[in-house]
Amino acid sequence: MKKEKREFQIPEEIGEVSETLRRAGFENFLVGGSIRDLLLERVPKDWDIATKATPEEIIKIFPKTFYENEFGTVGVVNEKTEDETLKTVEVTPYRLESGYSDARHPDKVEWGKNLDEDLARRDFTINALAYNIEKKEILDPFGGLEDIKKKIIRAVGNPEERFNEDALRMLRALRLASELGFALEFETQKAIEKNTTLLSRISSERIRDEFMKIILSDSPAIALELAARLGILKYISPEFEKGIGMEQNQAHAYSVWEHLLRTLDHSARKKFPPHVRLAAFFHDVAKPHTRVWKNEQWTFYGHEVVGAKLTRKIMGDLKFPKELTDKAAKLVRWHMFFSDTEKITPSAVRRVIRNVGENLIWDLVNLRTSDRIGTGRPKETPYRLRKYKSMIEEVLRDPISVKQLKLNGADVMKLTSSKPGPEIGFILEILLSEVLENPNQNDKTLLEKRVLELHALEPAELSRLGKDARTKNETEEEKEVGKIREEYKVE
Ligand code: ATP
Ligand code: MG
């Protein structure tokens, strides 16, 4: 077996687990994705250790462990660390699997005698590396180091056999391609193309988990394009295939499918949250259902309404949680808020906010930005979009008004035993202008005292002060709005 000396920065917590095993007489290695990630200078999501010890032996030598699976994996718990990836270290006896009659689960899991057997059952060469922490040495039986250098994902052994053992590996290959920016080795690709139907035996939940990892990767389009080309896409949902090569109108340089990929990739580059990325990928999914040739061009009326329904259907089939589905579907439903025929007025903006909800309004704007980039239009924030953002902030903010006083018109009337009339308004405007100068003045007792003082003034004097205060307050309000508009560089 090929060996190579390498020094890595291994977290102390991992080193300790390995050392404890070694002192108890059990050979052990760091295995799986963490070595791949160390070599690529990526932060490992989890740390796995493979060892000669049996589960019972592992449990005996650590103070706190849990063991609740049929694979022999023992979670070694470290309560001292704050780092989520180090809280439990998965320690697994060398494994040897045999017989996969359902392309899903090994019929029985047996403990292997040595590391070679354990590495041989792993999916890809880049994941079949082991590291001896004590000797600072990488073990590489299948050429994983070379494949990492070449940025290639290659199945360990015969790819067709490996995919027949566990069909999910096909999706894992695509997911890794997106996460790492790697290419699929030719034989591995061919084997996927030939064996796609095996995926029908994989549960929606497992497909969903890989799909979500693709969506959350830096370049989701890599995996999804491969999925389309190799015939896997329909196992995520048959809906997406309908947009492949589907021509749109002049405003779009790309087909429906390519536009969805570009929109999603932009939202990933921008590191937008999961629901925005999902909405980016789903937003035009219903275009194939709504396409009509009219006035010399293709139209897609109502695609956002049908799209929201399809989003719920697809995410439901994949067993996505309800909350995430709701958010994504809502964004899809309202993604057309920026239509050309609609003027950007405060009431139009208020309507959009009411529809999508205050919590999603900025996500909707981000979806819109991604949508534009996905269309191939160069500028991310043209004037109209900036105007929209400014208007949203204006509508969402609390305007400067007597409503923010800790006392209202009824209080003033009661305090001064007066009837409704302009005097009440004058008093409130004066109080507001004073509170704007000195926010500490917005205190019920202080305000009450001041009401009595103002009430004692000559009516003409009160009217003059009241009108001045109103003008001043209105100017303050305009200044606040002006600041927002300046920030967005809009009129
Ligand atoms: P991640 O970055 O998502 O943690 P990973 O490659 O570490 O990626 P895990 O699911 O943590 O993936 O699995 C750890 C290791 O177990 C893999 O690197 C691989 O060696 C092996 N493995 C996981 N799933 C399979 C599978 N379906 N078939 C064969 N080996 C697998
Ligand atoms: Mg891992």
XYZ file of C-alpha atoms and ligand atoms in Angstrom:
523
model
C 0.000 0.000 0.000
C 1.219 3.472 -0.882
C 2.284 5.515 2.143
C 3.214 9.165 2.381
C 4.510 11.234 5.293
C 2.365 14.286 5.960
C 1.927 16.651 8.838
C -1.555 18.023 9.536
C -2.967 20.277 12.204
C -5.240 17.769 13.959
C -7.502 19.161 16.704
C -6.317 18.175 20.165
C -9.654 16.456 20.915
C -9.170 14.075 17.988
C -5.555 13.417 18.898
C -6.627 12.481 22.424
C -9.220 9.944 21.263
C -6.678 8.348 18.964
C -4.023 8.314 21.693
C -6.410 6.753 24.230
C -7.193 3.948 21.799
C -3.520 3.415 21.037
C -2.537 3.245 24.715
C -5.235 0.632 25.254
C -3.547 -1.383 22.522
C -5.831 -0.601 19.603
C -4.390 0.435 16.284
C -6.465 3.265 14.788
C -6.579 5.706 11.889
C -8.314 8.865 10.898
C -10.451 7.895 7.882
C -12.915 9.241 5.343
C -13.757 12.785 4.356
C -11.653 14.528 6.990
C -8.304 13.601 5.369
C -9.609 14.606 1.972
C -10.668 17.954 3.449
C -7.325 18.464 5.240
C -5.497 17.889 1.960
C -7.767 20.381 0.216
C -7.440 22.870 3.068
C -11.146 22.693 3.753
C -12.597 22.522 7.260
C -13.781 18.920 7.917
C -17.468 18.606 8.816
C -16.804 15.612 11.027
C -13.954 13.378 12.148
C -14.079 9.612 11.844
C -11.677 7.151 13.377
C -11.442 3.504 12.324
C -9.959 1.023 14.767
C -9.231 -2.605 15.448
C -11.269 -2.454 18.676
C -14.831 -3.825 18.858
C -17.705 -1.538 19.938
C -17.657 -3.084 23.443
C -13.938 -2.437 23.767
C -14.315 1.169 22.599
C -17.122 1.840 25.087
C -15.016 0.464 27.937
C -12.084 2.858 27.520
C -13.939 6.182 27.198
C -15.843 7.927 30.017
C -18.831 8.967 27.887
C -20.044 7.273 24.720
C -23.225 6.356 22.912
C -23.924 3.430 20.659
C -27.255 3.260 18.883
C -26.763 1.900 15.400
C -26.163 -1.353 13.624
C -22.897 -0.236 12.018
C -20.709 -0.540 15.083
C -20.085 3.201 15.268
C -19.507 4.448 18.791
C -19.903 8.171 19.441
C -17.167 9.306 21.805
C -18.469 12.396 23.581
C -16.297 15.333 24.494
C -18.196 17.756 26.697
C -15.410 20.276 27.094
C -15.396 21.686 23.569
C -17.652 24.356 22.076
C -16.911 23.215 18.507
C -19.908 21.225 17.211
C -17.725 19.161 14.871
C -15.639 17.940 17.820
C -18.371 17.247 20.379
C -18.666 13.648 19.259
C -15.963 11.751 17.455
C -17.239 8.719 15.582
C -15.125 5.685 16.290
C -15.939 2.667 14.139
C -14.447 -0.810 14.158
C -12.904 -1.826 10.827
C -15.821 -2.840 8.701
C -16.356 -5.462 6.122
C -19.707 -5.487 4.433
C -21.161 -8.289 2.443
C -24.205 -8.722 0.251
C -26.303 -5.738 -0.791
C -29.446 -7.389 -2.116
C -31.447 -4.148 -2.055
C -28.842 -1.632 -3.365
C -29.374 0.155 -0.102
C -28.304 -1.655 3.054
C -25.661 -4.265 3.497
C -27.353 -7.548 4.470
C -24.945 -7.893 7.335
C -22.129 -5.802 8.681
C -19.088 -7.710 9.807
C -16.059 -6.432 11.615
C -13.035 -6.471 9.364
C -9.666 -7.643 10.530
C -7.636 -4.804 9.145
C -7.666 -1.339 7.682
C -7.348 -2.536 4.069
C -10.747 -4.199 4.206
C -12.262 -1.113 5.764
C -10.903 1.211 3.070
C -11.962 -1.147 0.286
C -15.656 -0.791 1.167
C -15.553 3.006 0.925
C -17.161 4.789 -2.001
C -14.521 6.909 -3.758
C -10.743 6.889 -3.847
C -10.596 10.400 -2.373
C -12.627 9.102 0.600
C -10.609 5.904 0.970
C -7.552 7.446 2.606
C -6.397 6.778 6.145
C -4.062 8.786 8.361
C -1.940 7.479 11.174
C -1.889 10.421 13.563
C 1.016 9.107 15.618
C 3.260 8.281 12.666
C 2.075 11.275 10.638
C 1.547 9.032 7.655
C -1.164 8.811 4.981
C -2.160 5.392 3.695
C -3.459 5.425 0.162
C -4.387 2.023 -1.277
C -6.447 3.252 -4.258
C -4.630 6.323 -5.584
C -6.777 8.833 -3.724
C -3.886 11.296 -3.338
C -3.355 11.363 -7.092
C -7.101 11.819 -7.711
C -7.240 14.700 -5.244
C -4.403 16.346 -7.166
C -6.215 15.790 -10.446
C -9.534 16.844 -8.885
C -11.256 13.629 -9.884
C -13.972 11.536 -8.242
C -13.393 7.863 -8.994
C -15.181 4.873 -7.501
C -13.097 2.423 -5.474
C -12.890 -0.774 -7.520
C -15.551 -1.598 -10.089
C -17.941 1.385 -10.224
C -20.956 -0.595 -11.427
C -20.591 -3.078 -8.601
C -20.187 -0.275 -6.095
C -23.351 1.501 -7.299
C -25.244 -1.773 -7.240
C -24.246 -2.215 -3.604
C -25.476 1.245 -2.684
C -27.206 3.413 -5.282
C -26.959 6.519 -3.114
C -23.259 6.600 -3.974
C -24.251 7.953 -7.405
C -25.781 11.015 -5.805
C -22.871 11.277 -3.357
C -20.534 11.449 -6.370
C -22.464 14.376 -7.803
C -22.709 16.083 -4.439
C -18.947 15.812 -3.895
C -18.373 17.213 -7.399
C -20.364 20.304 -6.421
C -18.829 20.652 -2.967
C -15.240 20.198 -4.091
C -15.445 21.473 -7.668
C -14.175 18.084 -8.912
C -14.899 16.202 -12.154
C -16.284 12.660 -12.410
C -13.872 10.103 -13.785
C -15.116 8.630 -17.081
C -15.783 5.019 -16.017
C -17.543 6.265 -12.887
C -19.714 8.509 -15.039
C -20.544 5.731 -17.473
C -21.489 3.445 -14.603
C -23.892 6.045 -13.251
C -25.478 6.548 -16.655
C -26.053 2.808 -16.947
C -27.454 2.310 -13.458
C -29.696 5.302 -12.766
C -32.790 3.124 -12.256
C -31.237 1.729 -9.070
C -32.042 5.089 -7.502
C -35.742 4.235 -7.463
C -34.949 1.991 -4.477
C -33.474 4.829 -2.434
C -35.727 6.562 0.099
C -36.875 10.146 -0.513
C -35.226 11.209 2.724
C -31.769 10.057 1.638
C -32.219 11.649 -1.794
C -33.390 14.854 -0.119
C -30.325 14.970 2.141
C -27.918 14.711 -0.794
C -29.991 17.154 -2.854
C -29.892 19.641 0.011
C -26.118 19.267 0.344
C -25.879 20.024 -3.381
C -28.075 23.111 -2.965
C -25.920 24.287 -0.039
C -22.611 23.731 -1.850
C -20.640 26.539 -3.478
C -21.474 25.467 -7.049
C -24.732 23.501 -7.118
C -24.983 23.712 -10.917
C -22.074 21.273 -11.313
C -24.016 18.416 -9.711
C -27.374 19.344 -11.190
C -25.978 19.620 -14.699
C -24.390 16.195 -14.265
C -27.675 14.901 -12.902
C -29.439 16.136 -16.036
C -26.811 14.754 -18.389
C -26.526 11.356 -16.728
C -30.282 10.853 -16.240
C -30.475 11.185 -12.460
C -32.444 14.425 -12.365
C -35.815 12.673 -12.450
C -35.048 11.003 -9.123
C -34.907 14.448 -7.560
C -38.056 15.402 -9.476
C -39.264 14.741 -13.031
C -40.476 18.349 -13.215
C -37.040 19.817 -13.856
C -36.402 17.797 -17.009
C -39.300 19.565 -18.714
C -37.382 22.840 -18.792
C -34.236 21.403 -20.392
C -33.674 23.151 -23.729
C -36.991 24.983 -23.428
C -36.731 28.274 -25.266
C -38.054 31.495 -23.700
C -38.667 35.004 -25.061
C -36.212 37.762 -26.050
C -35.637 38.854 -22.466
C -33.967 35.497 -21.783
C -30.695 34.354 -23.259
C -31.057 30.906 -21.690
C -33.432 27.964 -21.639
C -35.681 27.516 -18.596
C -33.368 24.853 -17.120
C -30.168 26.794 -17.666
C -31.772 29.903 -16.195
C -32.717 27.971 -13.036
C -29.146 26.711 -12.675
C -27.672 30.170 -13.146
C -30.121 31.710 -10.690
C -29.301 29.034 -8.115
C -25.556 29.378 -8.631
C -25.734 33.109 -8.044
C -27.682 32.620 -4.818
C -25.003 30.114 -3.747
C -22.163 32.509 -4.604
C -23.923 35.088 -2.458
C -24.259 32.508 0.337
C -28.010 33.092 0.590
C -29.865 30.881 3.115
C -31.426 27.484 2.205
C -34.958 28.711 1.445
C -33.692 31.401 -0.924
C -31.508 28.895 -2.780
C -34.391 26.448 -3.068
C -36.670 29.199 -4.327
C -33.970 30.187 -6.822
C -33.916 26.645 -8.177
C -37.706 26.295 -8.179
C -38.885 29.762 -9.156
C -39.571 29.030 -12.845
C -40.188 25.284 -12.524
C -43.766 25.723 -13.786
C -42.820 27.582 -16.957
C -43.136 24.393 -19.047
C -46.725 24.050 -17.776
C -47.754 27.612 -18.601
C -45.960 28.362 -21.879
C -48.257 29.867 -24.542
C -47.306 31.392 -27.923
C -48.914 34.837 -28.090
C -48.182 37.996 -30.121
C -45.131 36.472 -31.738
C -43.531 35.335 -28.508
C -43.681 32.827 -25.656
C -45.590 33.882 -22.552
C -45.707 32.216 -19.144
C -48.712 33.796 -17.427
C -49.371 32.463 -13.952
C -46.167 30.426 -13.786
C -45.483 31.801 -10.305
C -48.849 30.545 -9.013
C -48.460 27.079 -10.523
C -44.784 27.219 -9.507
C -45.643 27.695 -5.835
C -47.935 24.651 -5.998
C -45.288 22.569 -7.751
C -42.701 23.646 -5.186
C -44.943 22.339 -2.406
C -45.556 19.126 -4.305
C -41.881 18.460 -5.063
C -40.652 19.396 -1.590
C -43.478 17.368 -0.067
C -42.507 14.303 -2.118
C -38.923 14.729 -0.904
C -40.188 14.972 2.715
C -38.821 18.441 3.322
C -39.934 20.004 6.616
C -43.041 22.161 6.384
C -41.453 25.403 7.498
C -38.753 25.335 4.832
C -41.317 24.350 2.201
C -43.610 27.225 3.187
C -40.838 29.761 2.903
C -39.577 28.536 -0.456
C -43.093 28.254 -1.912
C -43.976 31.769 -0.754
C -40.889 33.207 -2.398
C -41.717 31.363 -5.627
C -45.318 32.607 -5.472
C -44.308 36.259 -5.233
C -41.103 36.373 -7.249
C -42.762 38.397 -10.029
C -43.309 41.410 -7.736
C -41.142 43.585 -9.936
C -43.196 43.416 -13.098
C -42.746 46.102 -15.715
C -46.345 47.224 -15.746
C -46.425 48.047 -12.067
C -45.336 51.424 -10.742
C -43.136 51.403 -7.662
C -45.494 53.170 -5.269
C -45.608 52.855 -1.493
C -48.952 51.072 -1.693
C -47.617 48.564 -4.235
C -44.648 47.903 -1.958
C -46.924 47.554 1.050
C -48.957 44.975 -0.840
C -45.877 42.910 -1.657
C -44.775 43.002 1.967
C -48.238 41.939 3.086
C -48.221 39.033 0.604
C -44.805 37.566 1.269
C -44.511 38.690 4.889
C -42.085 41.070 6.569
C -39.764 38.190 7.476
C -39.275 37.227 3.823
C -39.254 40.582 2.075
C -35.461 40.932 1.876
C -35.147 37.295 0.807
C -37.570 38.085 -1.997
C -35.336 40.954 -3.090
C -32.332 38.620 -3.017
C -34.229 36.080 -5.087
C -35.039 38.817 -7.567
C -31.374 39.826 -7.788
C -30.364 36.212 -8.425
C -33.135 35.910 -11.009
C -31.775 38.914 -12.945
C -28.220 37.592 -12.896
C -29.553 34.205 -13.978
C -31.139 35.875 -16.986
C -27.770 37.129 -18.135
C -28.497 40.810 -17.517
C -25.250 42.390 -16.465
C -26.091 44.714 -13.639
C -27.048 43.331 -10.297
C -28.648 46.462 -8.898
C -30.174 48.677 -11.510
C -31.979 51.829 -10.508
C -35.378 50.174 -10.227
C -34.142 47.569 -7.809
C -32.425 50.191 -5.663
C -35.645 52.178 -5.704
C -37.490 49.107 -4.562
C -35.098 48.466 -1.695
C -35.299 52.074 -0.595
C -39.087 51.969 -0.710
C -39.184 48.791 1.375
C -37.090 50.426 4.061
C -39.253 53.540 3.953
C -42.438 51.516 4.284
C -41.043 49.271 7.035
C -39.717 52.022 9.256
C -41.859 53.718 11.874
C -42.529 57.239 10.628
C -41.868 60.175 12.885
C -45.285 60.962 14.378
C -47.047 61.830 17.604
C -47.852 58.100 17.844
C -44.380 57.516 19.234
C -45.122 59.698 22.283
C -45.711 57.916 25.586
C -48.943 59.873 25.868
C -51.843 60.419 23.442
C -54.580 62.918 22.611
C -57.041 61.354 25.043
C -54.495 61.694 27.858
C -53.996 65.369 27.018
C -57.758 66.023 27.021
C -58.247 64.282 30.327
C -55.324 66.089 31.934
C -56.463 69.540 30.801
C -60.215 68.804 30.986
C -60.596 70.055 27.435
C -62.667 68.967 24.423
C -61.264 67.819 21.086
C -59.900 70.736 19.083
C -56.741 72.127 17.439
C -55.182 72.861 20.861
C -54.708 69.137 21.504
C -52.883 68.683 18.193
C -50.630 71.678 18.882
C -49.656 70.334 22.286
C -48.808 66.904 20.838
C -46.721 68.415 18.025
C -44.772 70.534 20.501
C -44.155 67.509 22.747
C -42.944 65.521 19.731
C -40.517 68.205 18.597
C -39.091 68.331 22.132
C -38.801 64.537 22.297
C -36.986 64.516 18.953
C -34.405 66.894 20.438
C -34.214 65.034 23.719
C -35.431 61.393 23.689
C -35.265 61.270 27.520
C -38.211 63.627 27.533
C -40.418 60.779 26.256
C -41.474 59.829 29.767
C -45.090 59.853 30.852
C -44.583 61.942 34.023
C -42.332 64.483 32.308
C -44.758 64.774 29.397
C -47.743 65.278 31.711
C -45.953 68.079 33.506
C -45.143 69.716 30.170
C -48.778 69.379 28.969
C -49.957 71.486 31.896
C -47.336 74.165 31.178
C -48.346 74.334 27.504
C -52.040 74.383 28.392
C -51.420 77.479 30.491
C -50.127 79.464 27.484
C -52.163 82.095 25.638
C -54.119 80.387 22.791
C -52.382 82.510 20.134
C -48.938 81.640 21.545
C -49.792 77.938 21.683
C -51.030 78.018 18.079
C -47.804 79.707 16.890
C -45.564 77.233 18.764
C -47.710 74.312 17.603
C -47.480 75.262 13.923
C -43.723 75.800 14.145
C -43.332 72.403 15.814
C -45.384 70.684 13.107
C -43.203 72.172 10.350
C -40.088 71.101 12.210
C -41.389 67.561 12.733
C -42.310 67.223 9.077
C -38.837 68.352 8.093
C -37.331 65.738 10.416
C -39.479 63.046 8.799
C -38.368 64.155 5.331
C -34.743 64.094 6.457
C -35.092 60.491 7.645
C -36.606 59.407 4.330
C -33.935 61.431 2.535
C -31.204 59.516 4.367
C -32.593 56.167 3.158
C -32.887 57.427 -0.423
C -29.361 58.765 -0.297
C -28.109 55.397 0.922
C -29.704 53.686 -2.096
C -28.818 56.519 -4.466
C -32.391 57.042 -5.578
C -34.613 60.124 -5.920
P -18.981 15.102 4.501
O -18.109 16.223 4.126
O -20.408 15.272 4.074
O -18.849 14.657 5.921
P -17.830 12.574 3.918
O -17.142 12.059 2.691
O -17.034 12.674 5.156
O -18.464 13.945 3.530
P -19.674 11.035 5.437
O -21.112 10.786 5.144
O -19.274 11.799 6.632
O -19.092 11.688 4.122
O -18.982 9.610 5.439
C -17.674 9.411 5.935
C -16.934 8.400 5.073
O -17.638 7.172 5.032
C -16.805 8.806 3.602
O -15.705 9.640 3.383
C -16.651 7.464 2.939
O -15.333 6.977 3.086
C -17.556 6.585 3.746
N -18.915 6.513 3.190
C -19.976 7.282 3.491
N -21.069 6.908 2.818
C -20.704 5.854 2.069
C -21.384 5.000 1.155
N -22.675 5.189 0.871
N -20.667 3.998 0.598
C -19.380 3.811 0.888
N -18.688 4.572 1.714
C -19.329 5.586 2.315
Mg -17.645 13.340 6.918
